[in-house]
Tab-separated table of C-alpha atoms in Angstrom:
chain	number	residue	atom	x	y	z
A	1	UNK	CA	0.000	0.000	0.000
A	2	UNK	CA	2.894	2.301	0.716
A	3	UNK	CA	4.236	1.654	-2.764
A	4	UNK	CA	0.934	2.650	-4.310
A	5	UNK	CA	0.919	5.844	-2.318
A	6	UNK	CA	4.469	6.648	-3.374
A	7	UNK	CA	3.647	6.069	-7.014
A	8	UNK	CA	0.547	8.179	-6.849
A	9	UNK	CA	2.485	10.981	-5.186
A	10	UNK	CA	4.680	11.398	-8.278
A	11	UNK	CA	1.732	11.786	-10.657
A	12	UNK	CA	0.268	15.253	-11.237
A	13	UNK	CA	-3.241	15.972	-10.124
A	14	UNK	CA	-4.498	16.599	-13.676
A	15	UNK	CA	-3.592	13.059	-14.711
A	16	UNK	CA	-0.892	14.099	-17.244
A	17	UNK	CA	2.488	12.372	-17.563
A	18	UNK	CA	5.405	13.632	-15.491
A	19	UNK	CA	7.584	16.326	-17.164
A	20	UNK	CA	10.976	15.023	-16.021
A	21	UNK	CA	11.426	12.668	-19.051
A	22	UNK	CA	14.684	11.709	-20.840
A	23	UNK	CA	17.118	14.577	-21.598
A	24	UNK	CA	16.890	16.292	-25.040
A	25	UNK	CA	19.265	15.079	-27.824
A	26	UNK	CA	19.653	18.594	-29.330
A	27	UNK	CA	23.258	19.785	-28.669
A	28	UNK	CA	23.968	23.249	-27.478
A	29	UNK	CA	25.290	25.830	-29.962
A	30	UNK	CA	28.896	25.432	-28.835
A	31	UNK	CA	28.733	21.635	-29.076
A	32	UNK	CA	27.389	21.641	-32.659
A	33	UNK	CA	30.421	21.298	-35.049
A	34	UNK	CA	28.636	22.968	-37.981
A	35	UNK	CA	27.505	25.989	-36.013
A	36	UNK	CA	30.874	26.274	-34.288
A	37	UNK	CA	32.769	26.199	-37.609
A	38	UNK	CA	30.387	28.782	-39.043
A	39	UNK	CA	31.084	31.059	-36.084
A	40	UNK	CA	34.850	30.729	-36.565
A	41	UNK	CA	34.531	31.560	-40.268
A	42	UNK	CA	32.486	34.660	-39.503
A	43	UNK	CA	35.067	35.790	-36.954
A	44	UNK	CA	37.923	35.145	-39.411
A	45	UNK	CA	36.206	37.081	-42.197
A	46	UNK	CA	35.519	39.960	-39.857
A	47	UNK	CA	39.157	40.023	-38.741
A	48	UNK	CA	40.413	39.950	-42.341
A	49	UNK	CA	37.987	42.689	-43.298
A	50	UNK	CA	39.237	44.819	-40.435
A	51	UNK	CA	42.887	44.249	-41.422
A	52	UNK	CA	42.258	45.177	-45.077
A	53	UNK	CA	40.217	48.207	-44.057
A	54	UNK	CA	43.019	49.385	-41.781
A	55	UNK	CA	45.638	48.924	-44.510
A	56	UNK	CA	43.581	50.738	-47.139
A	57	UNK	CA	42.643	53.556	-44.755
A	58	UNK	CA	46.250	54.074	-43.652
A	59	UNK	CA	47.450	53.998	-47.267
A	60	UNK	CA	44.938	56.593	-48.418
A	61	UNK	CA	45.696	58.785	-45.408
A	62	UNK	CA	49.458	58.678	-46.029
A	63	UNK	CA	48.995	59.375	-49.747
A	64	UNK	CA	46.786	62.355	-48.946
A	65	UNK	CA	49.295	63.736	-46.455
A	66	UNK	CA	52.074	63.544	-49.053
A	67	UNK	CA	49.948	65.057	-51.802
A	68	UNK	CA	50.014	61.930	-53.990
A	69	UNK	CA	46.873	61.428	-56.029
A	70	UNK	CA	45.519	57.974	-56.818
A	71	UNK	CA	43.927	56.740	-59.998
A	72	UNK	CA	44.899	55.737	-63.510
A	73	UNK	CA	44.853	59.164	-65.153
A	74	UNK	CA	48.648	59.026	-65.421
A	75	UNK	CA	48.330	56.417	-68.191
A	76	UNK	CA	47.295	59.147	-70.631
A	77	UNK	CA	50.259	61.412	-69.887
A	78	UNK	CA	53.339	61.594	-72.111
A	79	UNK	CA	56.066	59.161	-71.086
A	80	UNK	CA	59.070	61.134	-72.318
A	81	UNK	CA	61.556	58.250	-72.446
A	82	UNK	CA	62.610	55.791	-75.126
A	83	UNK	CA	62.495	51.999	-75.099
A	84	UNK	CA	65.251	49.948	-76.709
A	85	UNK	CA	62.900	47.366	-78.224
A	86	UNK	CA	59.232	47.616	-79.145
A	87	UNK	CA	56.980	45.335	-81.158
A	88	UNK	CA	54.640	48.231	-81.908
A	89	UNK	CA	55.182	51.847	-82.904
A	90	UNK	CA	56.490	53.746	-79.889
A	91	UNK	CA	58.201	57.096	-79.454
A	92	UNK	CA	59.136	59.282	-76.516
A	93	UNK	CA	55.919	61.214	-77.108
A	94	UNK	CA	53.820	58.114	-76.438
A	95	UNK	CA	51.790	57.783	-73.245
A	96	UNK	CA	52.525	55.782	-70.114
A	97	UNK	CA	49.708	53.477	-71.158
A	98	UNK	CA	51.705	52.677	-74.285
A	99	UNK	CA	54.739	51.798	-72.154
A	100	UNK	CA	52.551	49.255	-70.362
A	101	UNK	CA	51.564	47.671	-73.685
A	102	UNK	CA	55.167	47.631	-74.937
A	103	UNK	CA	56.403	45.980	-71.739
A	104	UNK	CA	53.532	43.480	-71.801
A	105	UNK	CA	54.239	42.444	-75.399
A	106	UNK	CA	57.960	42.082	-74.683
A	107	UNK	CA	57.186	39.904	-71.669
A	108	UNK	CA	54.840	37.685	-73.679
A	109	UNK	CA	57.434	37.463	-76.471
A	110	UNK	CA	60.242	36.201	-74.233
A	111	UNK	CA	57.882	33.841	-72.395
A	112	UNK	CA	56.596	32.232	-75.613
A	113	UNK	CA	60.086	31.991	-77.129
A	114	UNK	CA	61.450	30.466	-73.932
A	115	UNK	CA	58.626	27.948	-73.572
A	116	UNK	CA	59.027	26.721	-77.152
A	117	UNK	CA	62.805	26.390	-76.975
A	118	UNK	CA	62.841	24.869	-73.476
A	119	UNK	CA	60.180	22.317	-74.419
A	120	UNK	CA	62.025	21.126	-77.527
A	121	UNK	CA	65.419	21.011	-75.809
A	122	UNK	CA	63.985	19.454	-72.635
A	123	UNK	CA	62.233	16.634	-74.503
A	124	UNK	CA	65.377	15.851	-76.497
A	125	UNK	CA	67.509	15.757	-73.342
A	126	UNK	CA	64.929	13.718	-71.409
A	127	UNK	CA	64.855	11.036	-74.092
A	128	UNK	CA	68.629	11.163	-74.536
A	129	UNK	CA	69.058	10.687	-70.779
A	130	UNK	CA	67.647	7.161	-71.205
A	131	UNK	CA	69.586	6.374	-74.399
A	132	UNK	CA	71.486	3.112	-74.721
A	133	UNK	CA	74.413	5.119	-76.045
A	134	UNK	CA	76.722	5.735	-73.074
A	135	UNK	CA	78.138	9.012	-74.415
A	136	UNK	CA	74.715	10.549	-75.177
A	137	UNK	CA	73.250	9.479	-71.830
A	138	UNK	CA	76.199	10.842	-69.840
A	139	UNK	CA	76.283	14.115	-71.788
A	140	UNK	CA	72.583	14.627	-71.075
A	141	UNK	CA	73.096	13.849	-67.401
A	142	UNK	CA	76.029	16.282	-67.224
A	143	UNK	CA	73.978	19.018	-68.900
A	144	UNK	CA	71.085	18.545	-66.486
A	145	UNK	CA	73.223	18.492	-63.348
A	146	UNK	CA	75.255	21.547	-64.385
A	147	UNK	CA	72.597	23.937	-65.647
A	148	UNK	CA	69.865	23.252	-63.127
A	149	UNK	CA	72.248	23.795	-60.206
A	150	UNK	CA	73.594	27.169	-61.348
A	151	UNK	CA	71.373	30.138	-60.378
A	152	UNK	CA	69.417	31.513	-63.294
A	153	UNK	CA	70.588	35.080	-62.686
A	154	UNK	CA	74.232	33.998	-63.017
A	155	UNK	CA	73.434	32.268	-66.290
A	156	UNK	CA	71.803	35.447	-67.582
A	157	UNK	CA	74.903	37.408	-66.612
A	158	UNK	CA	77.144	34.823	-68.306
A	159	UNK	CA	75.383	34.971	-71.654
A	160	UNK	CA	75.085	38.750	-71.574
A	161	UNK	CA	78.421	39.928	-70.196
A	162	UNK	CA	80.764	37.018	-70.958
A	163	UNK	CA	79.439	36.083	-74.406
A	164	UNK	CA	77.428	38.789	-76.152
A	165	UNK	CA	79.065	41.929	-74.773
A	166	UNK	CA	82.488	40.644	-75.882
A	167	UNK	CA	81.450	40.623	-79.541
A	168	UNK	CA	83.080	43.277	-81.803
A	169	UNK	CA	81.781	46.809	-82.179
A	170	UNK	CA	79.454	47.702	-85.083
A	171	UNK	CA	82.335	48.850	-87.315
A	172	UNK	CA	84.027	45.461	-86.888
A	173	UNK	CA	80.812	43.437	-87.204
A	174	UNK	CA	80.879	39.809	-88.269
A	175	UNK	CA	79.081	39.622	-91.616
A	176	UNK	CA	77.402	36.589	-93.175
A	177	UNK	CA	74.806	36.452	-95.967
A	178	UNK	CA	73.901	40.123	-95.603
A	179	UNK	CA	73.467	39.878	-91.805
A	180	UNK	CA	75.705	41.267	-89.074
A	181	UNK	CA	76.650	40.250	-85.533
A	182	UNK	CA	78.126	42.701	-83.035
A	183	UNK	CA	77.746	43.769	-79.421
A	184	UNK	CA	74.597	45.706	-80.366
A	185	UNK	CA	72.842	42.498	-81.372
A	186	UNK	CA	72.033	40.507	-84.502
A	187	UNK	CA	71.030	42.600	-87.509
A	188	UNK	CA	69.502	40.962	-90.589
A	189	UNK	CA	67.448	42.125	-93.599
A	190	UNK	CA	63.795	42.894	-92.939
A	191	UNK	CA	61.181	41.462	-95.312
A	192	UNK	CA	59.031	44.108	-97.007
A	193	UNK	CA	55.775	42.722	-98.485
A	194	UNK	CA	54.739	44.082	-101.865
A	195	UNK	CA	51.517	43.960	-103.888
A	196	UNK	CA	50.333	40.394	-104.303
A	197	UNK	CA	51.893	39.037	-101.124
A	198	UNK	CA	48.433	38.629	-99.596
A	199	UNK	CA	47.849	35.701	-101.961
A	200	UNK	CA	50.866	33.938	-100.435
A	201	UNK	CA	49.548	34.476	-96.907
A	202	UNK	CA	46.129	33.176	-97.942
A	203	UNK	CA	47.768	30.080	-99.411
A	204	UNK	CA	49.687	29.510	-96.177
A	205	UNK	CA	46.506	29.764	-94.115
A	206	UNK	CA	44.659	27.416	-96.477
A	207	UNK	CA	47.537	24.910	-96.326
A	208	UNK	CA	47.453	24.915	-92.515
A	209	UNK	CA	43.685	24.311	-92.468
A	210	UNK	CA	43.906	21.501	-95.041
A	211	UNK	CA	46.773	19.904	-93.082
A	212	UNK	CA	44.668	19.944	-89.934
A	213	UNK	CA	41.741	18.321	-91.762
A	214	UNK	CA	44.042	15.658	-93.217
A	215	UNK	CA	45.395	14.916	-89.738
A	216	UNK	CA	41.875	14.383	-88.372
A	217	UNK	CA	40.967	12.168	-91.338
A	218	UNK	CA	44.175	10.134	-90.934
A	219	UNK	CA	43.474	9.533	-87.223
A	220	UNK	CA	39.956	8.261	-87.933
A	221	UNK	CA	41.244	6.121	-90.774
A	222	UNK	CA	43.883	4.572	-88.561
A	223	UNK	CA	41.350	3.815	-85.819
A	224	UNK	CA	39.067	2.053	-88.312
A	225	UNK	CA	41.568	0.237	-90.538
A	226	UNK	CA	44.873	0.372	-88.671
A	227	UNK	CA	46.558	1.852	-91.746
A	228	UNK	CA	48.855	4.824	-91.243
A	229	UNK	CA	49.054	7.906	-93.420
A	230	UNK	CA	52.168	10.126	-93.763
A	231	UNK	CA	50.559	13.107	-92.064
A	232	UNK	CA	53.738	14.992	-91.193
A	233	UNK	CA	55.272	14.732	-94.656
A	234	UNK	CA	51.985	15.690	-96.267
A	235	UNK	CA	51.524	18.679	-93.941
A	236	UNK	CA	55.117	19.773	-94.521
A	237	UNK	CA	54.646	19.570	-98.262
A	238	UNK	CA	51.445	21.588	-98.137
A	239	UNK	CA	52.626	24.258	-95.700
A	240	UNK	CA	55.916	24.792	-97.537
A	241	UNK	CA	54.977	23.925	-101.104
A	242	UNK	CA	51.710	25.822	-101.550
A	243	UNK	CA	52.978	29.246	-100.336
A	244	UNK	CA	56.241	28.761	-102.239
A	245	UNK	CA	54.379	27.968	-105.466
A	246	UNK	CA	52.086	30.980	-105.060
A	247	UNK	CA	55.111	33.142	-104.222
A	248	UNK	CA	56.822	32.167	-107.471
A	249	UNK	CA	53.664	32.500	-109.569
A	250	UNK	CA	53.004	35.976	-108.112
A	251	UNK	CA	56.409	37.205	-109.227
A	252	UNK	CA	58.064	36.970	-105.779
A	253	UNK	CA	56.252	39.961	-104.213
A	254	UNK	CA	58.652	40.377	-101.302
A	255	UNK	CA	61.506	42.824	-100.953
A	256	UNK	CA	64.290	43.105	-98.399
A	257	UNK	CA	65.367	46.117	-96.367
A	258	UNK	CA	69.099	45.540	-95.973
A	259	UNK	CA	70.858	47.023	-92.926
A	260	UNK	CA	73.555	49.615	-93.577
A	261	UNK	CA	76.237	50.993	-91.284
A	262	UNK	CA	75.642	54.718	-90.781
A	263	UNK	CA	77.749	56.436	-88.164
A	264	UNK	CA	78.221	54.267	-85.123
A	265	UNK	CA	75.316	51.874	-85.713
A	266	UNK	CA	73.289	50.122	-88.390
A	267	UNK	CA	70.151	51.550	-89.926
A	268	UNK	CA	67.429	49.486	-91.517
A	269	UNK	CA	66.745	45.776	-91.228
A	270	UNK	CA	65.697	44.033	-88.037
A	271	UNK	CA	67.837	44.229	-84.910
A	272	UNK	CA	67.589	41.572	-82.220
A	273	UNK	CA	69.057	43.228	-79.141
A	274	UNK	CA	71.606	41.252	-77.070
A	275	UNK	CA	69.422	41.536	-73.956
A	276	UNK	CA	66.715	39.487	-75.659
A	277	UNK	CA	69.186	36.871	-76.874
A	278	UNK	CA	70.883	36.494	-73.473
A	279	UNK	CA	67.605	36.232	-71.591
A	280	UNK	CA	66.166	33.769	-74.108
A	281	UNK	CA	69.243	31.516	-73.981
A	282	UNK	CA	69.423	31.547	-70.183
A	283	UNK	CA	65.708	30.891	-69.623
A	284	UNK	CA	65.566	28.147	-72.258
A	285	UNK	CA	68.713	26.320	-71.170
A	286	UNK	CA	67.896	26.570	-67.461
A	287	UNK	CA	64.265	25.466	-67.749
A	288	UNK	CA	65.117	22.708	-70.248
A	289	UNK	CA	67.160	20.953	-67.554
A	290	UNK	CA	64.091	20.660	-65.318
A	291	UNK	CA	61.828	19.665	-68.212
A	292	UNK	CA	64.306	16.930	-69.162
A	293	UNK	CA	63.990	15.330	-65.729
A	294	UNK	CA	60.217	15.605	-65.942
A	295	UNK	CA	60.233	13.855	-69.315
A	296	UNK	CA	62.582	11.158	-68.032
A	297	UNK	CA	60.282	10.497	-65.068
A	298	UNK	CA	57.279	10.290	-67.382
A	299	UNK	CA	58.982	7.761	-69.654
A	300	UNK	CA	60.057	5.614	-66.705
A	301	UNK	CA	56.464	5.667	-65.431
A	302	UNK	CA	55.319	3.750	-68.516
A	303	UNK	CA	55.096	0.038	-67.814
A	304	UNK	CA	57.986	-1.979	-69.223
A	305	UNK	CA	55.455	-4.452	-70.524
A	306	UNK	CA	54.322	-1.843	-73.044
A	307	UNK	CA	57.749	-1.681	-74.686
A	308	UNK	CA	58.109	-5.459	-74.566
A	309	UNK	CA	54.779	-5.873	-76.329
A	310	UNK	CA	55.816	-3.339	-78.972
A	311	UNK	CA	59.090	-5.187	-79.522
A	312	UNK	CA	57.224	-8.479	-79.808
A	313	UNK	CA	55.080	-6.921	-82.558
A	314	UNK	CA	58.223	-5.992	-84.465
A	315	UNK	CA	58.058	-2.243	-83.890
A	316	UNK	CA	61.320	-0.318	-84.053
A	317	UNK	CA	62.582	1.666	-81.074
A	318	UNK	CA	61.722	4.942	-82.783
A	319	UNK	CA	58.129	3.888	-83.455
A	320	UNK	CA	57.802	2.424	-79.965
A	321	UNK	CA	58.916	5.706	-78.469
A	322	UNK	CA	56.663	7.758	-80.751
A	323	UNK	CA	53.463	5.699	-80.685
A	324	UNK	CA	53.650	3.786	-77.382
A	325	UNK	CA	55.879	5.473	-74.804
A	326	UNK	CA	55.527	9.226	-75.413
A	327	UNK	CA	51.687	9.300	-75.612
A	328	UNK	CA	51.451	7.503	-72.271
A	329	UNK	CA	54.291	9.468	-70.690
A	330	UNK	CA	52.573	12.767	-71.537
A	331	UNK	CA	49.817	11.965	-69.042
A	332	UNK	CA	52.474	12.042	-66.320
A	333	UNK	CA	54.589	14.835	-67.805
A	334	UNK	CA	51.941	17.522	-68.439
A	335	UNK	CA	51.106	18.522	-64.798
A	336	UNK	CA	54.729	19.215	-63.715
A	337	UNK	CA	55.455	20.655	-67.159
A	338	UNK	CA	52.808	23.284	-66.460
A	339	UNK	CA	54.719	24.350	-63.362
A	340	UNK	CA	57.891	24.785	-65.419
A	341	UNK	CA	56.053	26.982	-67.908
A	342	UNK	CA	54.761	29.140	-65.061
A	343	UNK	CA	58.238	29.366	-63.535
A	344	UNK	CA	59.738	30.424	-66.866
A	345	UNK	CA	57.145	33.155	-67.345
A	346	UNK	CA	57.716	34.544	-63.861
A	347	UNK	CA	61.504	34.163	-64.078
A	348	UNK	CA	61.455	36.419	-67.143
A	349	UNK	CA	61.104	39.324	-64.703
A	350	UNK	CA	64.851	38.907	-64.054
A	351	UNK	CA	65.253	40.706	-67.383
A	352	UNK	CA	65.582	43.961	-65.508
A	353	UNK	CA	69.057	42.829	-64.357
A	354	UNK	CA	70.446	43.247	-67.899
A	355	UNK	CA	68.086	45.945	-69.149
A	356	UNK	CA	65.714	43.937	-71.330
A	357	UNK	CA	62.598	46.137	-71.652
A	358	UNK	CA	60.026	43.763	-70.201
A	359	UNK	CA	57.022	44.780	-68.102
A	360	UNK	CA	58.944	44.938	-64.818
A	361	UNK	CA	61.766	47.008	-66.278
A	362	UNK	CA	59.716	49.452	-68.367
A	363	UNK	CA	56.493	49.806	-66.413
A	364	UNK	CA	57.250	48.769	-62.834
A	365	UNK	CA	60.641	50.452	-63.099
A	366	UNK	CA	60.900	53.589	-65.217
A	367	UNK	CA	57.198	54.438	-65.285
A	368	UNK	CA	56.837	53.986	-61.536
A	369	UNK	CA	59.875	56.155	-60.823
A	370	UNK	CA	58.608	58.980	-63.016
A	371	UNK	CA	54.964	58.968	-61.955
A	372	UNK	CA	55.167	57.842	-58.333
A	373	UNK	CA	51.935	55.832	-58.792
A	374	UNK	CA	53.318	52.832	-56.944
A	375	UNK	CA	50.007	51.231	-56.003
A	376	UNK	CA	48.510	51.371	-59.481
A	377	UNK	CA	51.685	50.317	-61.280
A	378	UNK	CA	52.443	47.396	-58.973
A	379	UNK	CA	48.799	46.280	-59.019
A	380	UNK	CA	48.731	46.278	-62.827
A	381	UNK	CA	52.038	44.395	-63.009
A	382	UNK	CA	50.859	41.760	-60.536
A	383	UNK	CA	47.573	41.415	-62.429
A	384	UNK	CA	49.466	40.765	-65.670
A	385	UNK	CA	51.582	37.950	-64.249
A	386	UNK	CA	48.541	36.474	-62.502
A	387	UNK	CA	46.558	36.555	-65.756
A	388	UNK	CA	49.387	34.987	-67.772
A	389	UNK	CA	49.771	32.224	-65.206
A	390	UNK	CA	46.055	31.497	-65.084
A	391	UNK	CA	45.780	31.399	-68.886
A	392	UNK	CA	48.765	29.055	-69.111
A	393	UNK	CA	47.289	26.769	-66.463
A	394	UNK	CA	43.891	26.842	-68.163
A	395	UNK	CA	45.351	25.805	-71.509
A	396	UNK	CA	47.557	23.082	-70.027
A	397	UNK	CA	44.682	21.687	-67.947
A	398	UNK	CA	42.546	21.554	-71.094
A	399	UNK	CA	45.294	19.735	-72.980
A	400	UNK	CA	45.917	17.385	-70.055
A	401	UNK	CA	42.222	16.445	-69.908
A	402	UNK	CA	42.178	15.895	-73.669
A	403	UNK	CA	45.040	13.364	-73.694
A	404	UNK	CA	43.806	11.381	-70.716
A	405	UNK	CA	42.537	7.858	-71.282
A	406	UNK	CA	38.787	7.798	-71.816
A	407	UNK	CA	36.659	5.011	-70.380
A	408	UNK	CA	34.745	2.897	-72.889
């Protein structure tokens, strides 16, 4: 009876169930990982926003105190200085905006030239590193170990000061086939198109398009029948033969502007300044050493059974390398190769050490010193290198995805 009384004492008078049930499973705010991480992110963003606001506010305050105006109006003002090399028309009366374009084009020029040369040389050295010929393999290994372990800036100085600057003066130039070599650079005749040369250019463009179509047809034909077509010889014949034939039929509508020594320098023709040559050689040779090791690693990543199967089918070593090894090695080579391309583009900024008029030298150097617009100039320069890097990565990622094995 006492137990009944005790049980009835715990029940409420209205007959409802007791309220002290099991504890709730809902965690508190601090114990919820999602809410806690969200809080930390909000705090971090607020802190970063405060830091950037402080930096910007202090910068604007200091600029105002020193009487320095901000903005990009300076790009329309006259530059007042010359540039040793320009791919477009430029004079001292041009604007600072034109100096930006000149420096940008010169930077793109040396980057493209370096990438092409370093890729060709690096692939040759990477394959030669694995050659059965002892002399070729050891020479490639020596090249790689020497040039990749010497600082790039020293290599630039070597080619510029120890090689090119020691060449004779313009009056004692080395002449060959109407061209000249001296310490002012390489000077050779400039082609001057005449009436009718547009037909030759149209023929060249048509030959390139037809060669591309033939290559696509040959690939489909080989997949269906297994028969190969001489694509490279056919493309070479079209690209060289068609423009040459049109050039001869049009009466050779191309003249030459020969360089002539007038005073202390040559006038006319095309001059390749020594700064460009030195920078191109140093960047290409230095980067090629790293690309060679990347190519060697890619080739070694291909299963040895692939080469054994090719040998069993009677394929020569050259065809095995071309059709079996290299296509598979590219899937390993492309990602690190992209990094080497990015490094070469950014390393081109060392051009300012020898006076090559790239973006850093012309715009972030001379233009900044004359205008005092440090924030705008540095921001534009950084944006250029960021854009070039992103475009290079975008293209290489597209190519890498295209050559990957596709599932059937």
